[in-house]
Coordinates of C-alpha atoms and ligand atoms in Angstrom, one line a residue:
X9 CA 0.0 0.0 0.0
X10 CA 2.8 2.5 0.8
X11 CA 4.4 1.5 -2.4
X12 CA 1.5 2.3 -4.1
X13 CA 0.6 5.7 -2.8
X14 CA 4.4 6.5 -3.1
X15 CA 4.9 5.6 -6.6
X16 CA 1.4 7.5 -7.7
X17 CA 2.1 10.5 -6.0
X18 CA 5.4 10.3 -7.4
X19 CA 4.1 9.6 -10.8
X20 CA 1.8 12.0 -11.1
X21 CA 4.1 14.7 -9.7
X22 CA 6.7 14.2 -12.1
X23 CA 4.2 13.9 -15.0
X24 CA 2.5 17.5 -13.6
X25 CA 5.8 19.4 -13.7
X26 CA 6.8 17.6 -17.5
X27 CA 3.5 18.8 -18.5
X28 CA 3.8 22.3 -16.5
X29 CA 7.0 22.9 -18.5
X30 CA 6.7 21.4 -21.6
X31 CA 3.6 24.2 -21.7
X32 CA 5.6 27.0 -20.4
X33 CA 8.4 26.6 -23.2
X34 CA 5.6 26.4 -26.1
X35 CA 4.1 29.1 -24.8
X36 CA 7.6 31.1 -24.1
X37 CA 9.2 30.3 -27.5
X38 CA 5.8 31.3 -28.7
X39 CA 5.7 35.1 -26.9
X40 CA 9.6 35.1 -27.9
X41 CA 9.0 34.6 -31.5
X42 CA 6.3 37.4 -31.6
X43 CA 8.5 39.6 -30.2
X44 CA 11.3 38.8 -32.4
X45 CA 9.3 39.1 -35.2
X46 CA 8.4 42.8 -34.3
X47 CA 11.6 44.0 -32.9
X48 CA 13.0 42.3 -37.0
X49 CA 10.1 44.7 -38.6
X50 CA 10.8 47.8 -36.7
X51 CA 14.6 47.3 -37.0
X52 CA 14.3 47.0 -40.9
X53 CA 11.5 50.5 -40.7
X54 CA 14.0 52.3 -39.1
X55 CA 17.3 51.3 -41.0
X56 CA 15.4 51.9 -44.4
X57 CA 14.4 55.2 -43.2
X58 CA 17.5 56.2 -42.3
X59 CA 19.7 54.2 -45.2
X60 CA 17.3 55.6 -47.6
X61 CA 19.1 59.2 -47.3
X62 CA 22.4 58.1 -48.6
X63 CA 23.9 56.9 -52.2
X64 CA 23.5 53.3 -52.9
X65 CA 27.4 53.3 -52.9
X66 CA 27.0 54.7 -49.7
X67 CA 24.9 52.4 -48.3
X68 CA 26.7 49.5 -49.0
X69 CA 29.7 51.1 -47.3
X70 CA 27.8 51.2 -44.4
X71 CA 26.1 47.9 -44.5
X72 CA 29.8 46.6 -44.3
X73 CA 31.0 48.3 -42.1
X74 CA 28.1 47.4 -39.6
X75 CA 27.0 44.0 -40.1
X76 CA 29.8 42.2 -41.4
X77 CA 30.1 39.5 -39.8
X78 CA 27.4 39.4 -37.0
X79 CA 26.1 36.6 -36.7
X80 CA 22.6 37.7 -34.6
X81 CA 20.9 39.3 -38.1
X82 CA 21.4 38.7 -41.5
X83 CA 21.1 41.6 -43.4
X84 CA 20.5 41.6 -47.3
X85 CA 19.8 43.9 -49.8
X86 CA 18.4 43.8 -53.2
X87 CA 18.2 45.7 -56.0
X88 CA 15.1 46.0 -58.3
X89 CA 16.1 43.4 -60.6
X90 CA 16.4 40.4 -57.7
X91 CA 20.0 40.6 -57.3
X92 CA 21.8 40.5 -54.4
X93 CA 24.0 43.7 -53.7
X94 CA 24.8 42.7 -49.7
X95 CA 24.3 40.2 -47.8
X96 CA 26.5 39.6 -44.7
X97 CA 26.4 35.9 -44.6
X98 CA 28.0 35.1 -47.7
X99 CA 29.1 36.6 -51.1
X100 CA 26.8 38.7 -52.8
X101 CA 27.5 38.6 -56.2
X102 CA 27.3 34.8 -56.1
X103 CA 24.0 34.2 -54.4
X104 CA 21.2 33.3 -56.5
X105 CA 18.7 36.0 -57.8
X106 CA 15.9 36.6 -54.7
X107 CA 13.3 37.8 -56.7
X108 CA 11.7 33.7 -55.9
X109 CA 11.7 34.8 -52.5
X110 CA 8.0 35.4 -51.5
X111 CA 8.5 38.2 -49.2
X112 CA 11.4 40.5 -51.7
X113 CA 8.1 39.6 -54.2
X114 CA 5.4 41.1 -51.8
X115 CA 7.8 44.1 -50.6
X116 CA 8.0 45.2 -54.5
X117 CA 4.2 45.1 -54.3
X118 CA 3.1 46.0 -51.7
X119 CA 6.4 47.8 -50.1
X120 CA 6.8 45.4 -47.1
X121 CA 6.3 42.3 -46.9
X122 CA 7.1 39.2 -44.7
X123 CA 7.8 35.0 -44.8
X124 CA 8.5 32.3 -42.6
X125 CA 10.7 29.2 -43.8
X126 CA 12.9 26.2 -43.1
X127 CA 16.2 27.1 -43.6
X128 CA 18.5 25.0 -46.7
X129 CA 21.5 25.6 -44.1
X130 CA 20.5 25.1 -40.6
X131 CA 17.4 23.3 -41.1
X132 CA 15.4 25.7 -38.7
X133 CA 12.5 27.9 -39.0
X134 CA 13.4 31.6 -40.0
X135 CA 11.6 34.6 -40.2
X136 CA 12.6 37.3 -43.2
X137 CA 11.0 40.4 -43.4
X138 CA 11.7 43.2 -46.4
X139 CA 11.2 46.5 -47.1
X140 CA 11.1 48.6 -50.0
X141 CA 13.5 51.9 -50.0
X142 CA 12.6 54.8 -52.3
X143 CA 15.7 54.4 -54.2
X144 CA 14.1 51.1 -55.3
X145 CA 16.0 48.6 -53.7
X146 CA 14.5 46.6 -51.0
X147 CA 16.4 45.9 -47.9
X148 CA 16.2 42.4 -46.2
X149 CA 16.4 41.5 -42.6
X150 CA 16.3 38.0 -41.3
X151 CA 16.4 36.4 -37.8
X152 CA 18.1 33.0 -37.5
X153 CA 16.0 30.6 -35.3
X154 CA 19.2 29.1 -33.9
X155 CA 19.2 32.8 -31.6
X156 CA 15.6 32.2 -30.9
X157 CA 16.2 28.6 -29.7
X158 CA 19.3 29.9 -27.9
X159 CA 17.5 32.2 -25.8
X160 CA 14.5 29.9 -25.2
X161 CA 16.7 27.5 -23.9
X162 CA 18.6 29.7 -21.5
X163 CA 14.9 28.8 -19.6
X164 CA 16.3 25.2 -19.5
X165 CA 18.3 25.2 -16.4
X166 CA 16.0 27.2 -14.6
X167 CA 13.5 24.5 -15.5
X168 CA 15.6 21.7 -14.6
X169 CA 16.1 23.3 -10.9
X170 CA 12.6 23.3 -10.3
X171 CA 12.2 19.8 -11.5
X172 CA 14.1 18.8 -9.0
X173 CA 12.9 20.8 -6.5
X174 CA 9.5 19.3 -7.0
X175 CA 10.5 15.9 -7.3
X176 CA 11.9 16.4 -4.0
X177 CA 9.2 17.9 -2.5
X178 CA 7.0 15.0 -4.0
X179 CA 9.2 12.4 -2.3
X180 CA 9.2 14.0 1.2
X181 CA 5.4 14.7 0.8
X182 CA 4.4 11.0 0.2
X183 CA 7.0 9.7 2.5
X184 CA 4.8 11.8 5.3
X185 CA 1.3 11.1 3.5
X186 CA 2.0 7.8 3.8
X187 CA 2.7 7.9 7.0
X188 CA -0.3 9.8 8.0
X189 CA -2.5 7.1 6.5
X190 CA -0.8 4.1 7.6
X191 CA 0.4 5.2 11.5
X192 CA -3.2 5.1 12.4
X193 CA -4.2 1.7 10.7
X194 CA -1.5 0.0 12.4
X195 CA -2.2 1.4 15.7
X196 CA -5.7 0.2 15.6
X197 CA -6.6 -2.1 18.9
X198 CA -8.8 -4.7 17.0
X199 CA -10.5 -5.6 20.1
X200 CA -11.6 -2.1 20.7
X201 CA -12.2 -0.6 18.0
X202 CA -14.9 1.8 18.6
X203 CA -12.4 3.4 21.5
X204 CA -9.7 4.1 18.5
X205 CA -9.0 7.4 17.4
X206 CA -9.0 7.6 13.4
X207 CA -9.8 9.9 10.6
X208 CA -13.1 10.3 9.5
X209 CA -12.9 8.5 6.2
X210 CA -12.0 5.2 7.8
X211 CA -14.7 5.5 10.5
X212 CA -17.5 4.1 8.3
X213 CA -15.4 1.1 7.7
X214 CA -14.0 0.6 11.5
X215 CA -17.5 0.6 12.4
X216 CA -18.5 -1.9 10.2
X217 CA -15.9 -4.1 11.7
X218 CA -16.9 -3.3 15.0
X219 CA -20.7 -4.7 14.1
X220 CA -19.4 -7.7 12.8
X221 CA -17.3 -8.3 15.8
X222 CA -20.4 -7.8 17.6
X223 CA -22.5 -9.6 15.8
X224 CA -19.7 -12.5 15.9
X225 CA -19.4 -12.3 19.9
X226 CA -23.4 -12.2 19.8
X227 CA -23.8 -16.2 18.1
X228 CA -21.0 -17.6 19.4
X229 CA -22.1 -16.4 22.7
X230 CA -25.8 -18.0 21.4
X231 CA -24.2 -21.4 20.5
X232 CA -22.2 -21.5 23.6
X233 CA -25.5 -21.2 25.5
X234 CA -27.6 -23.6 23.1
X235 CA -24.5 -26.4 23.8
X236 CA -25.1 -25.9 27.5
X237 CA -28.6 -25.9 27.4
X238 CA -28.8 -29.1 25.0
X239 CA -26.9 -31.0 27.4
X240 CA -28.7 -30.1 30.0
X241 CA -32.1 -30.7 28.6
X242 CA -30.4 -34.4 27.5
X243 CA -29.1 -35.0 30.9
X244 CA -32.7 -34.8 32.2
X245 CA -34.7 -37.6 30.5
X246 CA -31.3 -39.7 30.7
X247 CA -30.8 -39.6 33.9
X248 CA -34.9 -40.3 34.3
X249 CA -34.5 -43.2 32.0
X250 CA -31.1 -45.0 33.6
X251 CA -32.6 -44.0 36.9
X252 CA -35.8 -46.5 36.3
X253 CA -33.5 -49.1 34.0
X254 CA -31.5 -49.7 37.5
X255 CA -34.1 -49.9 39.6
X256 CA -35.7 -52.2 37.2
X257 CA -31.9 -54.3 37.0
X258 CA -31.1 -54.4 40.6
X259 CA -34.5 -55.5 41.6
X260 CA -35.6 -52.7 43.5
X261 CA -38.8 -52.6 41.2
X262 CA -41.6 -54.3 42.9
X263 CA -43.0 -56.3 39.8
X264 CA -46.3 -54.4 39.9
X265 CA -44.2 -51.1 39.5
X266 CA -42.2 -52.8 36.5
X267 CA -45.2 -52.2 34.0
X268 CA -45.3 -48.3 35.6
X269 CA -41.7 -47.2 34.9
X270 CA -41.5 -48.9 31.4
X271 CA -44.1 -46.5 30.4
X272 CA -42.4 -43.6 32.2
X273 CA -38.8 -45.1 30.5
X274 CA -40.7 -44.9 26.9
X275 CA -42.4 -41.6 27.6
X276 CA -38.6 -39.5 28.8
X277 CA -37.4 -41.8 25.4
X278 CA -40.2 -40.3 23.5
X279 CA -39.0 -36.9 24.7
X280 CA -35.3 -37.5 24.1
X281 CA -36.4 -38.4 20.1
X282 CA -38.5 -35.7 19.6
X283 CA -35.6 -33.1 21.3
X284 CA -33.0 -34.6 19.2
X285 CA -35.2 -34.3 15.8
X286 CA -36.0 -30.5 16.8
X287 CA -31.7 -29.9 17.5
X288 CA -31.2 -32.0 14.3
X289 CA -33.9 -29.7 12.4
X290 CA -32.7 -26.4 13.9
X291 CA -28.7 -26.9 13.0
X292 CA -29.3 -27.9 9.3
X293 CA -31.8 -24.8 9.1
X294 CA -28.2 -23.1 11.0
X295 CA -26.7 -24.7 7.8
X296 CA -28.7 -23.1 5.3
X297 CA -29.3 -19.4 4.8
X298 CA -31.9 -19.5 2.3
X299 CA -34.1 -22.0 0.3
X300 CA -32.4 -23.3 -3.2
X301 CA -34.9 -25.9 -4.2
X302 CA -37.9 -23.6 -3.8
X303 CA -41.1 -25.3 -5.4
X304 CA -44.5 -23.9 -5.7
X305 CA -46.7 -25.2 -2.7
X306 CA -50.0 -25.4 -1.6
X307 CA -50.5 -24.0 1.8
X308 CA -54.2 -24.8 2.1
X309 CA -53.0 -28.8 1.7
X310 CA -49.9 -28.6 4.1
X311 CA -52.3 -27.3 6.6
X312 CA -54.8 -29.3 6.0
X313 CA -52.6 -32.5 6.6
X314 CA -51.1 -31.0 10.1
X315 CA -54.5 -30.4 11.3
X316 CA -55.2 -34.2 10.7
X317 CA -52.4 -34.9 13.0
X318 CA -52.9 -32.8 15.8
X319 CA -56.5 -33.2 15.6
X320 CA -57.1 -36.7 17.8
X321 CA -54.6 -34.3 20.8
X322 CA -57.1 -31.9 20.2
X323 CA -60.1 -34.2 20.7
X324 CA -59.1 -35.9 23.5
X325 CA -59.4 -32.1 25.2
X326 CA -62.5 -30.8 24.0
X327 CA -60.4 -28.4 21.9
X328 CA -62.8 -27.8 18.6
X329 CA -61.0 -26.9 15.1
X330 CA -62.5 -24.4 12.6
X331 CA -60.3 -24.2 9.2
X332 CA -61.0 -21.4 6.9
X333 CA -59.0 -21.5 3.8
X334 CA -58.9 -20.2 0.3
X335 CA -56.2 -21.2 -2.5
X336 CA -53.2 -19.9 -1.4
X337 CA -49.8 -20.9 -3.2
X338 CA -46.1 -20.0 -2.1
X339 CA -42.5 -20.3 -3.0
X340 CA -40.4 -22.6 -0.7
X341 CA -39.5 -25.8 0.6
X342 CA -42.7 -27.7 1.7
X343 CA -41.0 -30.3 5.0
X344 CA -39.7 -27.0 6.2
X345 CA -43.5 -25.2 5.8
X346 CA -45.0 -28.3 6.8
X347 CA -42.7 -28.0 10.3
X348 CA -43.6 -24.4 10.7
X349 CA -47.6 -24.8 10.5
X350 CA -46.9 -27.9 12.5
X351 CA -45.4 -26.5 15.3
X352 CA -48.1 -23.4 15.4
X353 CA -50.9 -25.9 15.3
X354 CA -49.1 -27.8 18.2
X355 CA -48.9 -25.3 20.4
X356 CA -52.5 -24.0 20.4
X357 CA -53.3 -27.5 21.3
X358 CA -50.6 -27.7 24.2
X359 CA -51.2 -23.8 25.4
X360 CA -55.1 -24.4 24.9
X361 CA -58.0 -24.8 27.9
X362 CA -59.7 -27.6 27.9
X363 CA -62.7 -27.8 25.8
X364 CA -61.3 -24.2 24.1
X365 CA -61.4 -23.3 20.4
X366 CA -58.8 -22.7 17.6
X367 CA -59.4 -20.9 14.3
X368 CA -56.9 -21.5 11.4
X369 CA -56.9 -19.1 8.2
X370 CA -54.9 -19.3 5.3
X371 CA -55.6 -17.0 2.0
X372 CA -54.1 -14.3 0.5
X373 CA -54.2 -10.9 1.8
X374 CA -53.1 -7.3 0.7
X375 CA -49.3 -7.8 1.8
X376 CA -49.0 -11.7 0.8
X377 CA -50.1 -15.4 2.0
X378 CA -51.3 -15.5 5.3
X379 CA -51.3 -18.1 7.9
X380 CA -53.2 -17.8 11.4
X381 CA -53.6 -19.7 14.1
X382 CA -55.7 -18.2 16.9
X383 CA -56.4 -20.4 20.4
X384 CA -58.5 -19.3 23.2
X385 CA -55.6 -21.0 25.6
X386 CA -53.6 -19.2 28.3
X387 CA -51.7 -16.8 26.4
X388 CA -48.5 -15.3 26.4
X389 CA -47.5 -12.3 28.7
X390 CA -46.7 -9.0 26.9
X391 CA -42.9 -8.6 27.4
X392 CA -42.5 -12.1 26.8
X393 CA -43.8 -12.1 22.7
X394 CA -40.5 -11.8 21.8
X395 CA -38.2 -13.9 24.0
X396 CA -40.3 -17.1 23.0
X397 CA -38.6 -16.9 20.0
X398 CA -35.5 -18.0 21.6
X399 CA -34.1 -21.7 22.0
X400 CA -35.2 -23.3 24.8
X401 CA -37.5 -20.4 26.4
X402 CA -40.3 -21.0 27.7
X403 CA -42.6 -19.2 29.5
X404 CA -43.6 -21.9 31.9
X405 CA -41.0 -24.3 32.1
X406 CA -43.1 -27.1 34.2
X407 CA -46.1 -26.5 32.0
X408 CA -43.9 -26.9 28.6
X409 CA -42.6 -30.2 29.9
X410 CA -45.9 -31.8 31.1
X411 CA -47.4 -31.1 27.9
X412 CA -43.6 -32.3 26.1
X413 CA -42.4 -29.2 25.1
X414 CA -38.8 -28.8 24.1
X415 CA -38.8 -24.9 23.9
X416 CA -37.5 -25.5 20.2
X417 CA -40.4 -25.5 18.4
X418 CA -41.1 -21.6 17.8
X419 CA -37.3 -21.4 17.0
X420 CA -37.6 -23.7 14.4
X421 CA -40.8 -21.6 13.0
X422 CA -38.3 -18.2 13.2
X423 CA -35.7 -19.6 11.1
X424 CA -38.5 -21.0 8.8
X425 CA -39.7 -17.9 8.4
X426 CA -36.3 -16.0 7.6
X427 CA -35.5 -18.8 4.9
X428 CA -38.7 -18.1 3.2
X429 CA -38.5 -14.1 3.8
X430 CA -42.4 -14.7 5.6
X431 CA -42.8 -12.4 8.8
X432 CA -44.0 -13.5 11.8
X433 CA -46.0 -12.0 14.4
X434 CA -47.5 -12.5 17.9
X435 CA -51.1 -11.2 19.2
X436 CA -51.7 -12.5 22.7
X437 CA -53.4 -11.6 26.0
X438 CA -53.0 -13.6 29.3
X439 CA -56.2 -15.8 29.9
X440 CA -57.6 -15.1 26.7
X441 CA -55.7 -16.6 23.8
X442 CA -52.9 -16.4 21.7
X443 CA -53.1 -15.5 17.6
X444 CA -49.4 -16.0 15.2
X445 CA -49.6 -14.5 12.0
X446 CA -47.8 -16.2 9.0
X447 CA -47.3 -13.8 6.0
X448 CA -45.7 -15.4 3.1
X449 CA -44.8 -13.3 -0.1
X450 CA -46.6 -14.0 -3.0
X451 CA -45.2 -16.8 -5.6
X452 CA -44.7 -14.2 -8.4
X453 CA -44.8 -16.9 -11.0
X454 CA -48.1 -17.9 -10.3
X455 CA -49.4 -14.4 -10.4
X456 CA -48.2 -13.6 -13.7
Ligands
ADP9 P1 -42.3 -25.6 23.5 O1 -41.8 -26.8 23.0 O2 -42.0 -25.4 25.0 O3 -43.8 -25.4 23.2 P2 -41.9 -23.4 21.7 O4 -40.6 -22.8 21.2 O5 -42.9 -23.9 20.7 O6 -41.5 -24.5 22.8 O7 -42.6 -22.3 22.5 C1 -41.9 -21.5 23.5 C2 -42.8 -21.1 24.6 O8 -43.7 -20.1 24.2 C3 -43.6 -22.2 25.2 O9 -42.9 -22.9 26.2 C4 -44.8 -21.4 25.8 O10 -44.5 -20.9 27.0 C5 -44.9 -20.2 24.8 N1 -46.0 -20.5 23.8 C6 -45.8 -20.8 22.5 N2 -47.0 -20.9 21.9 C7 -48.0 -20.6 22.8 C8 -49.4 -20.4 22.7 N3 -50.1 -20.7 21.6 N4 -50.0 -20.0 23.8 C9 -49.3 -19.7 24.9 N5 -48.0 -19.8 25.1 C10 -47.3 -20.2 24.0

């Protein structure tokens, strides 16, 4: 990570201050060559003026005797015909005639004129610019790029210096940005996060962490407490069971009492199967977090079959079943629905009075499928809706056990629900009854 930030910073440093001064040295040769250009047009005015007052003889004298030789200007002059009568870089007589040239042409027109062109000798750009004298000649005055360039590039070193100096600067400022950002992450205490001073950009994700933590510390602490409660509730028909087997072995059984504690040892056995099946249900629902194999099932018949189960229980109370149902199809896995309206079904039977009443609906309603089971038993008290939810709470612990509860069943129904995104919900009132509301979502398929 520090390599990375380094090297971008870095990168992106160097490429800002290439791109900075490749910019400034267009735009610098550019301004120069403007201003060459002018200071070329004003010269060549001002010498024409003032050359035009003398002899040709007399000018040539003087062009000699001033710009022989320098090399900063070339200096020509040209006679009406296109021949060369000076010109300081090399021998006039022999040059070629300049009447080609585009801006000698223009000047006898128009009585200035100007061109731009690669130089045949140094390969540059050069800018020539003539004028016409009233004598009839026209007087020439070039600038060779080489100067230009030279003086352009006297920027260079200055260029080069700062360069460096921002490199530098890049190198310390990344060094110390990096720094910045990683001194804190490393100092993070991972088991108190939330107590951690950061920078606001990383608190979003610190957070996040600190949730998980949470919400780690939170199940494990839950399947801590489900191992020591599924012992326990093991140890207690086992111990009932080996209990009566050794009375029953050692002879301490009277023989009339034999008949009496094999029902009692096939009754805590009953128990012990049916808790087993409920841990066995509620760890591979742990295992799954949603339904893959959904299929397209019929409410209305999965109820209809649990009510035929629970309904000799029922009987043998006085507890009277009214079904109310209307086509109703879902998405999901039908064991695991079956289980669910099961276990609803079962407990208004267990929590009922004797000789009470329970109503089942199923049908579709404006949010989904519903499913309701209302009892007229002994309900549920108010703060307590929401803990039964939990394994192995129950409300009345003696009560659950004498009618064989394993305080797993409603647990199984939660995690039902939450595979097959249904919500659940409790209406209840002490002495009167308890209603739990089913909604399903709609199978979509079947709508369309
Ligand atoms: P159990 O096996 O004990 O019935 P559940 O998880 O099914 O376990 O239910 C948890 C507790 O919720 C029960 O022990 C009981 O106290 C309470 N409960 C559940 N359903 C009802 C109901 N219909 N009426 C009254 N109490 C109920």
């Amino acid at each position: 990570m520090r390599k990375v930030i380094n090297n971008t910073l870095r990168i992106f440093t160097i490429s800002a201050v290439l791109v900075t001064t490749l910019l400034v040295f267009v735009a610098y040769y550019a301004q120069f060559s403007l201003k060459e250009h002018e200071d070329i047009r004003s010269r060549a005015d001002l010498m024409a003026s003032c050359l035009e007052k003398y002899s040709e003889d007399s000018v040539l004298g003087i062009l000699h005797n001033a710009y022989d030789g320098a090399a900063d200007l070339r200096v020509t002059l040209v006679d009406g015909g296109g021949s060369v009568l000076y010109d300081n870089t090399g021998d006039a007589p022999s040059m070629d005639n300049h009447m080609e040239r585009p801006e000698i042409v223009e000047a006898f027109e128009k009585g200035f004129g100007e061109g731009s062109r690669k130089s045949s000798t140094t390969g540059g750009r050069i800018y020539y610019y003539a004028v016409k004298m009233s004598d009839g000649n026209v007087l020439r005055l070039a600038q060779p790029t080489n100067v230009v360039r030279g003086m352009t590039m006297g920027i260079v070193p200055i260029v080069a210096a700062i360069l460096l100096a921002v490199i530098a600067a890049a190198f310390y400022i990344s060094k110390r940005l990096t720094r910045n950002i990683m001194e804190p992450i490393n100092s993070i205490d991972i088991n108190n996060i939330r107590e951690t001073k950061i920078y606001d950009e990383l608190k979003p994700f610190l957070e996040r962490i600190a949730n998980e933590n949470e919400e780690r510390a939170r199940t494990e602490k839950i399947r801590r407490e489900f191992t020591a409660n599924v012992s326990h509730e093991l140890k207690t028909p086992l111990t009932a069971i080996s209990g009566y087997a050794q009375m029953i072995n050692n002879g301490m059984a009277k023989s009339e009492d034999i008949s009496e504690f094999s029902k009692k040892i096939e009754k805590e056995s009953d128990r012990l199967l049916t808790l087993i099946d409920d841990i066995i249900n509620l760890s591979s629902l742990d295992e799954i977090g949603g339904i893959e194999d959904a299929e397209t099932v019929d409410l209305s018949r999965i109820t209809e079959d649990a009510i035929r189960v629970i309904e000799k229980a029922a009987r043998e109370r006085g507890i009277q079943i009214f079904y109310s149902k209307a086509p109703a199809l879902i998405k999901g896995n039908p064991t695991l629905i079956g289980e669910l309206v099961y276990n609803l079904l079962d407990n208004a039977v267990k929590y009922n009075k004797d000789g009470g009443k329970i109503t089942v609906f199923v049908g579709e309603t404006g949010n989904g499928v519903e499913f309701s089971v209302k009892d007229t038993g002994i309900g549920i008290p108010e703060d307590e809706t929401e803990r039964i939810f939990e394994r192995f709470y129950r409300v009345d612990k003696s009560h659950s056990k004498k009618v064989g509860g394993t305080g797993l069943g409603l647990s199984i129904v939660k995690h039902v629900c939450a595979c097959h995104n249904a919500e659940i919900r409790v209406k209840s009132k002490v002495g009167e009854g308890t209603t739990m509301y089913v909604t399903f979502p709609k199978d979509k398929k079947e709508e369309n």
